Amino acid sequence: MSGRVSTGLKRLDQCLEGGYESGIVTEIYGEPGSGKTNLVLFSSLYSSRMGKVIFIDTEGVSTERISQMERSDSVLSNIKFFRIRSYEEQLESVPKILNLVRSMNDVVLLVFDTITIHYRAEREIRSELRRKTSNTLITQIEMLNNIAASKDIPVIIVNQVYMDKTTGEVQPVGGSALSHAAKAIFKIQKLSGGKRELVVVKHRSLPEDLKCSFSITDTGIE
Ligand code: ATP
Ligand code: MG
């Protein structure tokens, strides 16, 4: 059985039979404000008590939200944040960051929030680049899969959604390239108030449509 790494939240771990799977890429997608960043940040803060966490950030993570969740400087110093501001920077930085991770022996978790944000902008501006950008996304996911396997750690990639006009449903950005490469896929849905639901979309050992509930609170998630 693959190892599991805690999400940091007991009720989610129980629901997911241990948490995130080591050795593979897990994709988490959901609508804006669904709580993707809250979840991965919370998990990162929890894991950073056990070892180093790599957090690749394309959104500009809120330092205010981090300090609401965690006040210990020694915990925070175990999270290495890498800020990526553009599509070009992402192409250049990701291999470098992953090389660095390869040389470290105490990394316990790698998070990429949000892997597709610059792709989206790039595609919208210049549609002729569609195929080229897909290829570079596939290359990055392959690199992330390799790191997950060779380090035997969970790699969590956060993804945004778009409205599929033909089905009227929200779909994750990146299409089949992403959904094939990620061995586990979770969707986060907003319920009323601060309540959220993590839904298993794809997993090797958990049933599809399994639902795990949690809430976003002032100090994190519960
Ligand atoms: P995006 O796709 O825009 O990046 P996201 O899925 O990453 O969105 P988050 O930033 O994780 O979403 O979550 C935003 C939600 O968290 C909002 O509903 C917001 O109200 C809630 N939230 C943020 N801070 C607090 C807090 N201190 N107390 C309660 N809820 C909060
Ligand atoms: Mg976010």
Short mmCIF file of C-alpha atoms and ligand atoms in Angstrom, two decimals:
data_model
loop_
_atom_site.label_atom_id
_atom_site.label_comp_id
_atom_site.label_asym_id
_atom_site.label_seq_id
_atom_site.Cartn_x
_atom_site.Cartn_y
_atom_site.Cartn_z
CA MET A 1 0.00 0.00 0.00
CA SER A 2 1.24 3.50 -0.79
CA GLY A 3 2.08 5.70 2.13
CA ARG A 4 -0.28 8.49 3.04
CA VAL A 5 0.54 11.94 4.32
CA SER A 6 -1.90 13.71 6.63
CA THR A 7 -3.92 16.62 5.27
CA GLY A 8 -3.50 18.16 8.73
CA LEU A 9 -7.20 17.67 9.42
CA LYS A 10 -8.29 14.49 11.18
CA ARG A 11 -11.75 14.27 9.66
CA LEU A 12 -10.34 14.58 6.14
CA ASP A 13 -7.64 11.99 6.87
CA GLN A 14 -10.26 9.57 8.15
CA CYS A 15 -12.41 10.13 5.09
CA LEU A 16 -9.44 9.72 2.72
CA GLU A 17 -8.06 6.72 4.59
CA GLY A 18 -4.91 8.48 5.72
CA GLY A 19 -4.68 11.62 3.62
CA TYR A 20 -2.73 12.41 0.44
CA GLU A 21 -1.01 9.53 -1.33
CA SER A 22 2.78 9.58 -1.50
CA GLY A 23 4.56 8.96 -4.81
CA ILE A 24 1.88 10.47 -7.05
CA VAL A 25 0.45 13.77 -8.23
CA THR A 26 -2.92 14.69 -6.72
CA GLU A 27 -4.97 17.39 -8.44
CA ILE A 28 -7.35 19.59 -6.44
CA TYR A 29 -9.73 21.76 -8.44
CA GLY A 30 -12.71 23.92 -7.68
CA GLU A 31 -14.42 27.24 -8.29
CA PRO A 32 -12.91 30.54 -7.15
CA GLY A 33 -13.19 30.83 -3.37
CA SER A 34 -13.97 27.14 -2.93
CA GLY A 35 -11.10 26.80 -0.47
CA LYS A 36 -8.31 25.20 -2.51
CA THR A 37 -5.62 27.51 -1.18
CA ASN A 38 -6.93 27.24 2.38
CA LEU A 39 -6.68 23.45 2.22
CA VAL A 40 -3.21 23.23 0.69
CA LEU A 41 -1.87 25.96 2.94
CA PHE A 42 -3.26 24.22 6.01
CA SER A 43 -1.76 20.90 4.89
CA SER A 44 1.58 22.60 4.17
CA LEU A 45 1.70 24.17 7.63
CA TYR A 46 0.91 20.83 9.20
CA SER A 47 3.50 18.91 7.15
CA SER A 48 6.18 21.52 7.81
CA ARG A 49 6.32 20.26 11.40
CA MET A 50 7.66 16.97 10.01
CA GLY A 51 10.05 18.27 7.34
CA LYS A 52 10.49 20.72 4.49
CA VAL A 53 7.56 21.79 2.35
CA ILE A 54 7.94 23.30 -1.11
CA PHE A 55 5.10 25.67 -1.98
CA ILE A 56 5.10 26.97 -5.56
CA ASP A 57 2.75 29.93 -5.64
CA THR A 58 1.44 31.66 -8.76
CA GLU A 59 -1.39 33.55 -7.03
CA GLY A 60 0.40 35.56 -4.37
CA VAL A 61 -0.47 33.74 -1.18
CA SER A 62 -1.90 35.92 1.61
CA THR A 63 0.61 36.40 4.42
CA GLU A 64 -2.31 37.56 6.57
CA ARG A 65 -4.08 34.23 6.05
CA ILE A 66 -0.86 32.36 6.88
CA SER A 67 -0.49 34.23 10.15
CA GLN A 68 -4.15 33.49 11.00
CA MET A 69 -3.30 29.80 10.63
CA GLU A 70 0.17 29.66 12.15
CA ARG A 71 2.17 31.90 14.45
CA SER A 72 5.29 29.82 15.00
CA ASP A 73 8.30 31.13 13.04
CA SER A 74 10.09 27.80 13.34
CA VAL A 75 7.22 26.05 11.54
CA LEU A 76 7.06 28.73 8.86
CA SER A 77 10.78 28.52 8.22
CA ASN A 78 10.27 24.94 7.04
CA ILE A 79 8.07 26.09 4.16
CA LYS A 80 9.95 27.34 1.14
CA PHE A 81 7.71 29.57 -0.98
CA PHE A 82 8.52 30.14 -4.65
CA ARG A 83 6.54 32.91 -6.31
CA ILE A 84 5.98 32.59 -10.06
CA ARG A 85 4.66 35.70 -11.80
CA SER A 86 4.33 34.76 -15.47
CA TYR A 87 4.09 31.91 -17.95
CA GLU A 88 7.72 32.43 -19.03
CA GLU A 89 8.89 32.49 -15.43
CA GLN A 90 7.04 29.25 -14.76
CA LEU A 91 8.75 27.49 -17.67
CA GLU A 92 12.12 28.69 -16.48
CA SER A 93 11.65 28.21 -12.73
CA VAL A 94 9.92 24.86 -12.40
CA PRO A 95 12.87 22.71 -13.58
CA LYS A 96 15.19 24.71 -11.32
CA ILE A 97 12.93 24.30 -8.28
CA LEU A 98 12.56 20.59 -8.95
CA ASN A 99 16.35 20.20 -9.27
CA LEU A 100 16.68 21.83 -5.89
CA VAL A 101 14.05 19.49 -4.44
CA ARG A 102 15.95 16.53 -5.91
CA SER A 103 19.04 17.57 -3.96
CA MET A 104 17.15 17.86 -0.64
CA ASN A 105 16.51 14.83 1.53
CA ASP A 106 13.98 16.20 4.01
CA VAL A 107 11.14 17.30 1.73
CA VAL A 108 7.81 15.84 2.84
CA LEU A 109 5.34 17.65 0.56
CA LEU A 110 5.30 19.70 -2.63
CA VAL A 111 2.38 21.99 -3.47
CA PHE A 112 1.79 23.91 -6.72
CA ASP A 113 -0.98 26.52 -6.34
CA THR A 114 -2.19 27.22 -9.11
CA ILE A 115 -0.40 25.34 -11.87
CA THR A 116 -2.63 26.57 -14.73
CA ILE A 117 -3.16 30.23 -13.88
CA HIS A 118 -0.55 31.58 -16.32
CA TYR A 119 -1.55 29.02 -18.93
CA ARG A 120 -5.01 30.39 -18.88
CA ALA A 121 -3.81 33.93 -19.49
CA GLU A 122 -1.41 32.81 -22.20
CA ARG A 123 -4.08 30.84 -24.04
CA GLU A 124 -6.65 33.58 -23.84
CA ILE A 125 -4.25 36.17 -25.21
CA ARG A 126 -2.76 34.06 -27.98
CA SER A 127 -4.95 31.16 -28.97
CA GLU A 128 -2.46 29.92 -31.59
CA LEU A 129 -0.20 28.92 -28.71
CA ARG A 130 -2.72 26.42 -27.42
CA ARG A 131 -0.86 23.30 -28.54
CA LYS A 132 2.52 24.59 -27.49
CA THR A 133 1.31 25.51 -24.02
CA SER A 134 -0.35 22.10 -23.64
CA ASN A 135 2.99 20.47 -24.38
CA THR A 136 4.82 22.52 -21.80
CA LEU A 137 2.12 21.72 -19.23
CA ILE A 138 2.51 18.00 -19.92
CA THR A 139 6.28 18.31 -19.53
CA GLN A 140 5.86 19.99 -16.14
CA ILE A 141 3.42 17.36 -14.92
CA GLU A 142 5.82 14.62 -16.00
CA MET A 143 8.56 16.32 -13.98
CA LEU A 144 6.21 16.56 -10.98
CA ASN A 145 5.26 12.89 -11.33
CA ASN A 146 8.95 11.97 -11.35
CA ILE A 147 9.66 14.00 -8.23
CA ALA A 148 6.66 12.49 -6.42
CA ALA A 149 7.84 8.98 -7.27
CA SER A 150 11.56 9.44 -6.68
CA LYS A 151 11.08 11.27 -3.37
CA ASP A 152 8.04 9.21 -2.42
CA ILE A 153 6.13 12.34 -1.38
CA PRO A 154 2.69 13.69 -2.28
CA VAL A 155 2.72 16.38 -4.97
CA ILE A 156 -0.46 18.46 -4.88
CA ILE A 157 -1.37 20.56 -7.88
CA VAL A 158 -4.17 23.08 -7.58
CA ASN A 159 -6.24 23.80 -10.65
CA GLN A 160 -8.94 26.27 -11.64
CA VAL A 161 -12.17 25.55 -13.48
CA TYR A 162 -13.99 26.88 -16.54
CA MET A 163 -17.61 26.58 -17.58
CA ASP A 164 -18.06 23.98 -20.31
CA LYS A 165 -20.71 25.65 -22.47
CA THR A 166 -21.91 22.41 -24.07
CA THR A 167 -22.53 20.54 -20.80
CA GLY A 168 -23.14 23.56 -18.55
CA GLU A 169 -20.80 22.02 -15.98
CA VAL A 170 -17.59 23.36 -14.53
CA GLN A 171 -14.52 21.47 -15.67
CA PRO A 172 -10.89 21.66 -14.58
CA VAL A 173 -8.56 23.64 -16.85
CA GLY A 174 -5.97 21.62 -18.78
CA GLY A 175 -8.29 18.92 -20.06
CA SER A 176 -7.24 15.33 -20.43
CA ALA A 177 -3.50 16.09 -20.25
CA LEU A 178 -3.92 16.97 -16.60
CA SER A 179 -6.59 14.46 -15.67
CA HIS A 180 -4.56 11.53 -17.03
CA ALA A 181 -1.34 12.63 -15.38
CA ALA A 182 -2.85 13.09 -11.92
CA LYS A 183 -3.42 9.69 -10.31
CA ALA A 184 -5.80 11.23 -7.75
CA ILE A 185 -8.26 14.06 -8.39
CA PHE A 186 -10.33 15.88 -5.79
CA LYS A 187 -12.92 18.58 -6.38
CA ILE A 188 -13.88 21.11 -3.72
CA GLN A 189 -17.45 22.35 -3.63
CA LYS A 190 -18.87 25.30 -1.75
CA LEU A 191 -21.83 24.56 0.47
CA SER A 192 -23.64 27.15 2.57
CA GLY A 193 -21.71 29.29 5.06
CA GLY A 194 -18.08 28.28 5.48
CA LYS A 195 -18.92 24.64 4.74
CA ARG A 196 -17.06 22.82 2.01
CA GLU A 197 -17.08 19.36 0.50
CA LEU A 198 -14.11 17.55 -0.98
CA VAL A 199 -15.33 15.09 -3.59
CA VAL A 200 -13.21 12.21 -4.89
CA VAL A 201 -13.29 12.45 -8.70
CA LYS A 202 -10.59 9.87 -9.39
CA HIS A 203 -8.57 7.63 -7.07
CA ARG A 204 -6.77 4.31 -7.20
CA SER A 205 -8.17 2.96 -3.93
CA LEU A 206 -11.10 5.17 -2.86
CA PRO A 207 -14.58 5.15 -4.39
CA GLU A 208 -15.51 7.84 -6.89
CA ASP A 209 -17.93 10.41 -5.50
CA LEU A 210 -16.80 9.85 -1.92
CA LYS A 211 -17.56 13.12 -0.13
CA CYS A 212 -15.56 14.54 2.77
CA SER A 213 -16.81 17.63 4.53
CA PHE A 214 -14.82 20.41 6.19
CA SER A 215 -15.24 24.08 7.03
CA ILE A 216 -13.13 27.18 6.53
CA THR A 217 -12.68 28.99 9.82
CA ASP A 218 -10.84 32.02 11.13
CA THR A 219 -7.77 29.94 12.05
CA GLY A 220 -7.74 27.54 9.11
CA ILE A 221 -9.99 24.60 8.34
CA GLU A 222 -11.83 22.19 10.64
P1 ATP B 1 -9.14 30.91 -6.00
O1 ATP B 1 -9.49 29.97 -7.11
O2 ATP B 1 -9.70 32.26 -6.24
O3 ATP B 1 -7.68 30.93 -5.70
P2 ATP B 1 -9.54 29.24 -3.66
O4 ATP B 1 -10.33 28.03 -4.02
O5 ATP B 1 -8.08 29.08 -3.50
O6 ATP B 1 -9.91 30.39 -4.69
P3 ATP B 1 -9.47 30.15 -0.96
O7 ATP B 1 -8.68 31.37 -1.11
O8 ATP B 1 -8.79 28.96 -0.38
O9 ATP B 1 -10.18 29.78 -2.33
O10 ATP B 1 -10.74 30.36 -0.05
C1 ATP B 1 -11.43 31.55 0.01
C2 ATP B 1 -12.55 31.36 1.01
O11 ATP B 1 -11.98 31.31 2.33
C3 ATP B 1 -13.53 32.48 0.98
O12 ATP B 1 -14.84 31.91 1.01
C4 ATP B 1 -13.27 33.21 2.28
O13 ATP B 1 -14.43 33.76 2.81
C5 ATP B 1 -12.75 32.11 3.17
N1 ATP B 1 -11.91 32.67 4.23
C6 ATP B 1 -10.74 33.29 4.11
N2 ATP B 1 -10.30 33.74 5.30
C7 ATP B 1 -11.24 33.39 6.21
C8 ATP B 1 -11.38 33.58 7.61
N3 ATP B 1 -10.46 34.25 8.34
N4 ATP B 1 -12.47 33.08 8.20
C9 ATP B 1 -13.41 32.43 7.50
N5 ATP B 1 -13.34 32.22 6.17
C10 ATP B 1 -12.28 32.70 5.53
MG MG B 2 -6.47 29.99 -4.35
#
